[in-house]
Coordinates of C-alpha atoms and ligand atoms in Angstrom, one line a residue:
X82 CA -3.7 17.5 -1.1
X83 CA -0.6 15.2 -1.6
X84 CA 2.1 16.1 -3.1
X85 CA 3.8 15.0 -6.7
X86 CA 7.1 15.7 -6.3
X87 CA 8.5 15.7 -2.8
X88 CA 9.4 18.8 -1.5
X89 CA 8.3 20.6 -4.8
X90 CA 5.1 22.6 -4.1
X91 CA 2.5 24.3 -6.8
X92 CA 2.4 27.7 -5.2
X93 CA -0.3 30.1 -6.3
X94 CA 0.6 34.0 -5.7
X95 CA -2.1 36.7 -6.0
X96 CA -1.4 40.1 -7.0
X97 CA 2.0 38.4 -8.0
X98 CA 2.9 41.1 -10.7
X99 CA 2.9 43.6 -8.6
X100 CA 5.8 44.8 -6.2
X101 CA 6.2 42.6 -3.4
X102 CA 4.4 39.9 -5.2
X103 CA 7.2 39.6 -8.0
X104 CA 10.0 39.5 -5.7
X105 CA 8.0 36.8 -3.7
X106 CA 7.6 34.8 -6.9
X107 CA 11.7 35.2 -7.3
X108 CA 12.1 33.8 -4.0
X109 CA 9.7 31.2 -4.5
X110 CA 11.1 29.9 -7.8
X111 CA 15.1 30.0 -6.8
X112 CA 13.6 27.6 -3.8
X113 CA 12.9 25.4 -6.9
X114 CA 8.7 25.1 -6.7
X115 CA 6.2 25.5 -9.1
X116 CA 4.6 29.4 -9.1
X117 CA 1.1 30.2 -10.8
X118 CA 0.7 33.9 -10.5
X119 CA -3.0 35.6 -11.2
X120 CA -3.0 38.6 -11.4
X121 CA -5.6 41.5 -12.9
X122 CA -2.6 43.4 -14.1
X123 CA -4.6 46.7 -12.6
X124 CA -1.7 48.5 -10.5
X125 CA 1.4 45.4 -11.2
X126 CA 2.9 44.8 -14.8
X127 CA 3.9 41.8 -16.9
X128 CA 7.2 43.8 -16.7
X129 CA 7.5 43.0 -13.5
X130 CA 7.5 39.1 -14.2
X131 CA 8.6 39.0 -17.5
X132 CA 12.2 37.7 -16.7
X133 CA 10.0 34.4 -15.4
X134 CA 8.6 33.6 -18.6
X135 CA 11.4 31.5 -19.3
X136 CA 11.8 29.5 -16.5
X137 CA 9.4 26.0 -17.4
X138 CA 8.1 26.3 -13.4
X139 CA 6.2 29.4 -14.0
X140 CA 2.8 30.2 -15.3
X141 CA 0.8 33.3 -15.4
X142 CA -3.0 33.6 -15.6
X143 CA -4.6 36.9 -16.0
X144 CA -7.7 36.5 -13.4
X145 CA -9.7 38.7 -11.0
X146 CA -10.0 37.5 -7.9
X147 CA -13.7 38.8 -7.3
X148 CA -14.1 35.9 -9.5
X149 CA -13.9 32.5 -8.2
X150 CA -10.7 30.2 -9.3
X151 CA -10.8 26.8 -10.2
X152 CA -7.0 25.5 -10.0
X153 CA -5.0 22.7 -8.2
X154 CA -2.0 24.0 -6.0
X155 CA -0.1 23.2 -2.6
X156 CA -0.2 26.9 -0.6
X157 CA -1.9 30.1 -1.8
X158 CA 0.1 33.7 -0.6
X159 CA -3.2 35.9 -1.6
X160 CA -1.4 39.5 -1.9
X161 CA -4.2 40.7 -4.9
X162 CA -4.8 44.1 -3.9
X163 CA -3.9 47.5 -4.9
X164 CA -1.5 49.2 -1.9
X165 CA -1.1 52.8 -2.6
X166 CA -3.7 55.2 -1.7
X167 CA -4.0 56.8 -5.0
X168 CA -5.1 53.6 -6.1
X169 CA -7.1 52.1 -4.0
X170 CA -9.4 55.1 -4.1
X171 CA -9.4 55.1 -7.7
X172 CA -12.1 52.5 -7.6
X173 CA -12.8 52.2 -3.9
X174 CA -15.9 49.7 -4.7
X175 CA -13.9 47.5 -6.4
X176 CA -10.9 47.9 -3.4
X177 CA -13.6 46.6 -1.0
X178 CA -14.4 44.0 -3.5
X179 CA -11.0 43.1 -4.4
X180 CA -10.4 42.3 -0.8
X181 CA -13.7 40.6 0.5
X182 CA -14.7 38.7 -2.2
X183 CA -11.1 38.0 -3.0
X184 CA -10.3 36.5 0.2
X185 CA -13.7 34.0 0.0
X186 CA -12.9 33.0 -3.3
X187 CA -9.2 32.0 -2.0
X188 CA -10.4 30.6 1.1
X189 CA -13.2 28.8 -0.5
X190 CA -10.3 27.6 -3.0
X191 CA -7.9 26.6 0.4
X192 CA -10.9 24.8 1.7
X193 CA -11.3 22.5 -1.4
X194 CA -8.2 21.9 -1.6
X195 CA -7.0 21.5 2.4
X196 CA -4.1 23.7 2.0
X197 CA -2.5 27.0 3.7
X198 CA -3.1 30.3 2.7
X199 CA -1.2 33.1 4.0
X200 CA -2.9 37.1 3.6
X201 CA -1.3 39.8 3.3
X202 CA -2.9 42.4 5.2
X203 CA -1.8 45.8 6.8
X204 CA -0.6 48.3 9.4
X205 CA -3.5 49.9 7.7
X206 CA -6.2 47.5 9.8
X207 CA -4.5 49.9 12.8
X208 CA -6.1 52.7 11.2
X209 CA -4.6 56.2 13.0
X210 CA -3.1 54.6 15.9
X211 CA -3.7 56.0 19.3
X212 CA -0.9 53.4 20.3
X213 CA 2.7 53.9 19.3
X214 CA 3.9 51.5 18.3
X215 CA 1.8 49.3 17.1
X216 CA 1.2 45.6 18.3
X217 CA -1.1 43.0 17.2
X218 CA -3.2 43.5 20.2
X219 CA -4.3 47.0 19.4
X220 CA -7.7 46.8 17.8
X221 CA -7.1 50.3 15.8
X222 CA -8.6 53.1 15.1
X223 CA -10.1 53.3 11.9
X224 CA -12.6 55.5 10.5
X225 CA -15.3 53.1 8.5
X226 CA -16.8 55.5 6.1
X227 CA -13.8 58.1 5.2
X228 CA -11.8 57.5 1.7
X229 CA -9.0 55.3 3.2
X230 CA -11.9 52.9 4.3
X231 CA -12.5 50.8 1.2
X232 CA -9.0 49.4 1.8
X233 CA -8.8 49.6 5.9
X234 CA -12.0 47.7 6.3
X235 CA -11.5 45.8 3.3
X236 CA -8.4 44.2 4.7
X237 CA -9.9 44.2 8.8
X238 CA -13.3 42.2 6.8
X239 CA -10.5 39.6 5.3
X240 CA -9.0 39.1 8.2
X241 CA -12.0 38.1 9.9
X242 CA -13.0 36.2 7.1
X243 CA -9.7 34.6 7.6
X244 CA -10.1 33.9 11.3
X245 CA -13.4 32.7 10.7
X246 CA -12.5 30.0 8.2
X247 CA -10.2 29.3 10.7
X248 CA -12.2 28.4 14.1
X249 CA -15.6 27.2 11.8
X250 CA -13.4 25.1 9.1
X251 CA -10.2 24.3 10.6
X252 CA -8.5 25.7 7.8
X253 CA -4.2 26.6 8.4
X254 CA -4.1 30.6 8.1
X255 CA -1.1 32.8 7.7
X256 CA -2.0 36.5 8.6
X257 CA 0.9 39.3 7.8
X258 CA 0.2 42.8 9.0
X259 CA 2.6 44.3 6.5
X260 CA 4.3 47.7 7.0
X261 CA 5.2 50.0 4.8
X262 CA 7.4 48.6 2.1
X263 CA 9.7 49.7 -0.8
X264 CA 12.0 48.6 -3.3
X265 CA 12.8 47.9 -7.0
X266 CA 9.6 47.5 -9.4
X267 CA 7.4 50.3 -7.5
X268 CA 5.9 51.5 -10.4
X269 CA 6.8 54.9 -11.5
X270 CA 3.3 56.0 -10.8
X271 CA 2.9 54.2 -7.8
X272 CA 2.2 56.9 -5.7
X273 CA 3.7 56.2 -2.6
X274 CA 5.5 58.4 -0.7
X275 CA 9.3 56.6 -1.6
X276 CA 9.0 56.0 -5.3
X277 CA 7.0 59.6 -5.4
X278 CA 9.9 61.2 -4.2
X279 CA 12.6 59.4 -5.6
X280 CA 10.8 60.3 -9.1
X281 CA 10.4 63.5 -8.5
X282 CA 14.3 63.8 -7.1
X283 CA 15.7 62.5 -10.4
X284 CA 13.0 64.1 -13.0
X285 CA 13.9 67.3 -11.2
X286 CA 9.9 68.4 -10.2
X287 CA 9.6 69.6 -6.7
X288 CA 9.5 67.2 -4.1
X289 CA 6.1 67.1 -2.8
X290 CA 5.2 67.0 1.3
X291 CA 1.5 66.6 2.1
X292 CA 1.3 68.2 5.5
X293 CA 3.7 69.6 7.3
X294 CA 6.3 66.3 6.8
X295 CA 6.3 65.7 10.4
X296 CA 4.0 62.5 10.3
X297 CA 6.0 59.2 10.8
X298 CA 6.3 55.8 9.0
X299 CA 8.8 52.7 9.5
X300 CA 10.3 51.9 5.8
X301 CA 11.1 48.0 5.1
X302 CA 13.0 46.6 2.2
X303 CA 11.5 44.4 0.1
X304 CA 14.0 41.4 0.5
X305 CA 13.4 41.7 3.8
X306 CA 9.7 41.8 3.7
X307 CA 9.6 38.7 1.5
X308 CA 11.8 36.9 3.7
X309 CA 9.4 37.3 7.1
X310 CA 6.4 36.6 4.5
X311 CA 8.0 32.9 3.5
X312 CA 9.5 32.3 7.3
X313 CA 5.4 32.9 8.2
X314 CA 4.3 30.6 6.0
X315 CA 7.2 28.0 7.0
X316 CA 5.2 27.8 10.8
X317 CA 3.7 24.7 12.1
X318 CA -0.3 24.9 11.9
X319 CA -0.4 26.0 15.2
X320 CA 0.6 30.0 14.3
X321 CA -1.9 31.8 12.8
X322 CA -0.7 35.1 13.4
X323 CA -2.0 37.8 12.7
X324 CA 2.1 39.0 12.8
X325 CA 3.5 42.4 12.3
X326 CA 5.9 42.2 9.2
X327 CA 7.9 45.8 9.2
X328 CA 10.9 47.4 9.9
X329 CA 10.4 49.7 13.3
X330 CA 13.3 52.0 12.6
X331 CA 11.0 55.2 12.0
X332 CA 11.6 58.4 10.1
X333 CA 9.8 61.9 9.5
X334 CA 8.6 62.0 6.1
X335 CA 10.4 65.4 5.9
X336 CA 13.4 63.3 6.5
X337 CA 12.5 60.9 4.5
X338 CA 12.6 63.4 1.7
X339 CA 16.1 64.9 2.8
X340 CA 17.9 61.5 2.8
X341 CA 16.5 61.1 -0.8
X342 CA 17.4 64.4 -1.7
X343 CA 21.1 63.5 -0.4
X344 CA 20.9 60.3 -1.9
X345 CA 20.1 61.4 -5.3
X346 CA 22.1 64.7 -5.0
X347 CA 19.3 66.8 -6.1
X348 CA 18.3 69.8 -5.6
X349 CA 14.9 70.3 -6.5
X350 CA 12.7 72.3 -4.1
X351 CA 10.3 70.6 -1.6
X352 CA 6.8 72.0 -1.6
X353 CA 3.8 71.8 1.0
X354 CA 0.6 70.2 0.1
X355 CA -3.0 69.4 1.6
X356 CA -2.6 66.5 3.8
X357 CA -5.2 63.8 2.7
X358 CA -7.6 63.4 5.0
X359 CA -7.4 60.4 7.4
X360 CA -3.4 60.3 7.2
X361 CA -2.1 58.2 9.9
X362 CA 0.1 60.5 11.9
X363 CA 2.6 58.0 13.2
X364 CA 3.3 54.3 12.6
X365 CA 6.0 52.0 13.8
X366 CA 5.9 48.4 14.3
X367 CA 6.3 46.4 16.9
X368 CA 7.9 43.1 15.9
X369 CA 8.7 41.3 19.2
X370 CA 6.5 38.0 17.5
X371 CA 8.3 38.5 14.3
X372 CA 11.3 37.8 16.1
X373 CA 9.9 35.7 18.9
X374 CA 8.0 33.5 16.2
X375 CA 9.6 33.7 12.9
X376 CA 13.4 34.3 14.4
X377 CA 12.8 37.5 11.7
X378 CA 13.7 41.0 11.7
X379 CA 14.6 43.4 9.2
X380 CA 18.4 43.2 8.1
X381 CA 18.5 46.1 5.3
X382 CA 18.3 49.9 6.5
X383 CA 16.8 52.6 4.9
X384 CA 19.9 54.0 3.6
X385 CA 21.1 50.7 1.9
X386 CA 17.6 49.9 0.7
X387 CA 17.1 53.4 -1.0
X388 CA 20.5 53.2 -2.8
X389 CA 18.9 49.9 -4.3
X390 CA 16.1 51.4 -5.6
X391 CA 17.5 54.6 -6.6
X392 CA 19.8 52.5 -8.8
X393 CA 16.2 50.9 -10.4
X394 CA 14.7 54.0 -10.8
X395 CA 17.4 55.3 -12.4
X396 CA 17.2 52.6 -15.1
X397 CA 13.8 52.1 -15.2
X398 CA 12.7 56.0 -15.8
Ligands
NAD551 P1 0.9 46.4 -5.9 O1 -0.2 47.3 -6.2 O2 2.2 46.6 -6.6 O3 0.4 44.9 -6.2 C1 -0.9 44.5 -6.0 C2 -1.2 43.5 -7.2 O4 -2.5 43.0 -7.1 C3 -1.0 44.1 -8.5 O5 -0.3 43.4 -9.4 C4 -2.5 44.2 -9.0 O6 -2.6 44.2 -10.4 C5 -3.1 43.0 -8.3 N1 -4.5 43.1 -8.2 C6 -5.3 44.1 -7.7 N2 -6.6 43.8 -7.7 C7 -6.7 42.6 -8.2 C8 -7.8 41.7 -8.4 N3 -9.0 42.1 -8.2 N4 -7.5 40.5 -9.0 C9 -6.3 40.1 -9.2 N5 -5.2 40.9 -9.0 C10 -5.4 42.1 -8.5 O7 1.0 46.5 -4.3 P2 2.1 45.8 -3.4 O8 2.8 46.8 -2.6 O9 2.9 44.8 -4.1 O10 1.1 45.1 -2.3 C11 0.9 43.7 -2.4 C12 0.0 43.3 -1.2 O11 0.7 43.6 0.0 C13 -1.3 44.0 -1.2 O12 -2.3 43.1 -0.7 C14 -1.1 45.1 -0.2 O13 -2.4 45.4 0.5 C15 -0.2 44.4 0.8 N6 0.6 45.4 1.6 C16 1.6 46.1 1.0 C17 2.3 47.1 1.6 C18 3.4 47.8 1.0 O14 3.9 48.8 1.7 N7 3.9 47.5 -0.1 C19 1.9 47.4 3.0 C20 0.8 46.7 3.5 C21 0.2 45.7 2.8
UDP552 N1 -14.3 28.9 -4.7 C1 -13.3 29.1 -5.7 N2 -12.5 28.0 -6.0 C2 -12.6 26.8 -5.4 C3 -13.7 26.7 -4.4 C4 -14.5 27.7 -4.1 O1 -13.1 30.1 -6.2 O2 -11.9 25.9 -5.7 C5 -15.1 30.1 -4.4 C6 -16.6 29.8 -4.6 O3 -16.9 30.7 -5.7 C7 -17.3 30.2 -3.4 C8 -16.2 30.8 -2.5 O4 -15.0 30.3 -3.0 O5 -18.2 31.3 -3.6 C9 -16.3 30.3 -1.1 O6 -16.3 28.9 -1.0 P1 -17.0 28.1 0.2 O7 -16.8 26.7 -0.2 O8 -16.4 28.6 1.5 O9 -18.5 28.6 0.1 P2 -19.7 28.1 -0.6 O10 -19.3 27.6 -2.0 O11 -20.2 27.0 0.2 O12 -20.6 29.3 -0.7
UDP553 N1 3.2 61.4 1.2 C1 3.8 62.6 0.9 N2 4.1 62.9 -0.4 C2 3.8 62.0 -1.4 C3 3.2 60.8 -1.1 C4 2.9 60.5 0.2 O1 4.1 63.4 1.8 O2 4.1 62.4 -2.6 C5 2.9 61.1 2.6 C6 1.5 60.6 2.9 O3 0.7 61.7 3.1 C7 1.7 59.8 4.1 C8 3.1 59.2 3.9 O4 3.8 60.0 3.0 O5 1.7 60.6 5.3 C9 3.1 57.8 3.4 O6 2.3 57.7 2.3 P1 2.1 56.4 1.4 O7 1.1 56.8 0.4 O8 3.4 56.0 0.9 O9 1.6 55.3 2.4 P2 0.6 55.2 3.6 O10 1.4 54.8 4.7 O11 -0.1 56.5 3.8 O12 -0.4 54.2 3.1

């Protein structure tokens, strides 16, 4: 599709009031282009965009994208999906859904319209890794009918919807394997394990450890997150990805919780829980293509990034 105004583009964001898709949509707008953000508004807020109501370049449409979308734009980021655990299983038919039908509906839009469409998918496609860390060659380990599944196979199912669109249609395809990320505009009830803890730090309720807290993850900042996400979309046709987008510095999430404790200078007590069942007990990126590719890697560290949003979540609670 040709363009109106020169370098201008009509960008359309999925799942663009939620956490990483609002910061996107800040990005995206500063850059000076036109943003149409749908969004089902189940886990993301109109908080999170509402600063962007002013700005003449921005448009919201409150649309699920199980449902096909009839619009006209330049290059699609599809990122509709709910990311925690807690919600994703909430309505794990509609997860699946959310991500399968979601992605034919936006590829079947990027076919109409010839144009690029990046997904956002997951460290989760890895599954419980029996490689540390994890590159895109690994194939994962993922169990296909356990309670994380409705999101793991939901998102390995788009990206072979995405690949597939790709060899059969010739269509450009962006694929981000996105790690686990945090930052301002979590939502309070998110659920995930930094904004849970943070929460809990400054409400004063115990800080809550499912297992034993000796499980791993790699924590990237939002900022920097968003940055790889536009740097992949900036690639010539030729890269398709699928590229890890994460930071591989990785922590304990018992040390997660006592850096947050510090942080926050709290001193509410930590308490054991069940581990949920399928918990990935280690994951850590490896992001020698991000760099290799995309001249990308993280530039924010965990303790800068959680002073950041320890400042929001103070404001925000
Ligand atoms: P989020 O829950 O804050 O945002 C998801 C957004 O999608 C929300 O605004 C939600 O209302 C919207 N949405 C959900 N179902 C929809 C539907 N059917 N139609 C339209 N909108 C819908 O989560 P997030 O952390 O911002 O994640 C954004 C994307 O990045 C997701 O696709 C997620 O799978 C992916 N991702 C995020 C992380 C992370 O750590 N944040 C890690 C891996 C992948
Ligand atoms: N679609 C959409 N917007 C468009 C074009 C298509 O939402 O602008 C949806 C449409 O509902 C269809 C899906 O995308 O079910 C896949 O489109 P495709 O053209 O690949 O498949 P077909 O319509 O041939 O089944
Ligand atoms: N977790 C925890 N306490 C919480 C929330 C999460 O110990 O209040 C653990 C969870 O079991 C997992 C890790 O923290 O091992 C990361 O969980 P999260 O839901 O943030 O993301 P995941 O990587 O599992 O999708």
């Amino acid at each position: 599709m040709t363009r109106i105004y020169g370098s201008r583009k009509r960008i359309l964001v999925t799942g663009g009031a939620g956490f990483v898709g609002s910061h996107l949509i800040d990005r995206l707008i500063d850059a000076g282009h036109e943003v149409l953000c749908v969004d089902n508004l189940f886990t993301g807020t109109k908080r999170n965009i509402d600063h962007l109501h002013n700005s003449p370049r921005f448009e919201f449409l409150r649309h699920d994208v199980t449902l096909p979308l009839y619009v006209e734009v330049d290059e699609i980021y599809n990122l509709a999906c709910p990311a925690s655990p807690v919600h994703y299983q909430h309505d794990p038919v509609q997860t699946t859904k959310t991500s399968v039908h979601g992605a034919i509906n936006m590829l079947g839009l990027a076919k109409r319209l010839r144009c690029k469409i990046l997904q956002a998918s997951t460290s989760e496609v890895y599954g419980d890794p029996a490689i540390h860390p994890q590159t895109e060659e690994y194939w994962g380990h993922v169990n296909p009918i356990g309670p994380r599944s409705c999101y793991d196979e939901g998102k390995r199912c788009a990206e072979t919807l995405f690949f597939d669109y790709h060899r059969q249609l010739n269509l450009e395809i962006k694929v981000a394997r996105i790690f686990n990320t945090y930052g301002p505009r979590m939502h309070l009830a998110d659920g995930r394990v930094v904004s849970n803890f943070i929460v809990q730090a400054l409400s004063g309720n115990p800080i809550t450890i499912y297992g034993d807290g000796s499980q791993t993850r790699s924590f990237c900042y939002v900022d920097d997150l968003v940055e790889g996400l536009i740097r992949l979309m900036e690639t010539s046709s030729s890269v398709t990805g699928p590229i890890n987008i994460g930071n591989p510095t990785e922590f304990t999430i018992s040390e997660l919780a006592q850096r947050i404790l510090a942080m926050t200078g709290s001193s509410v007590p930590v308490v054991m829980m069940d581990l949920p069942q399928d918990d990935p007990r280690q994951r850590r990126p490896d992001i020698t293509k991000a760099r290799d590719v995309l001249g990308w890697e993280p530039k924010i560290d965990l303790k800068e990034g959680l002073r950041r949003t320890v400042e929001y979540f103070k404001e925000a609670m």
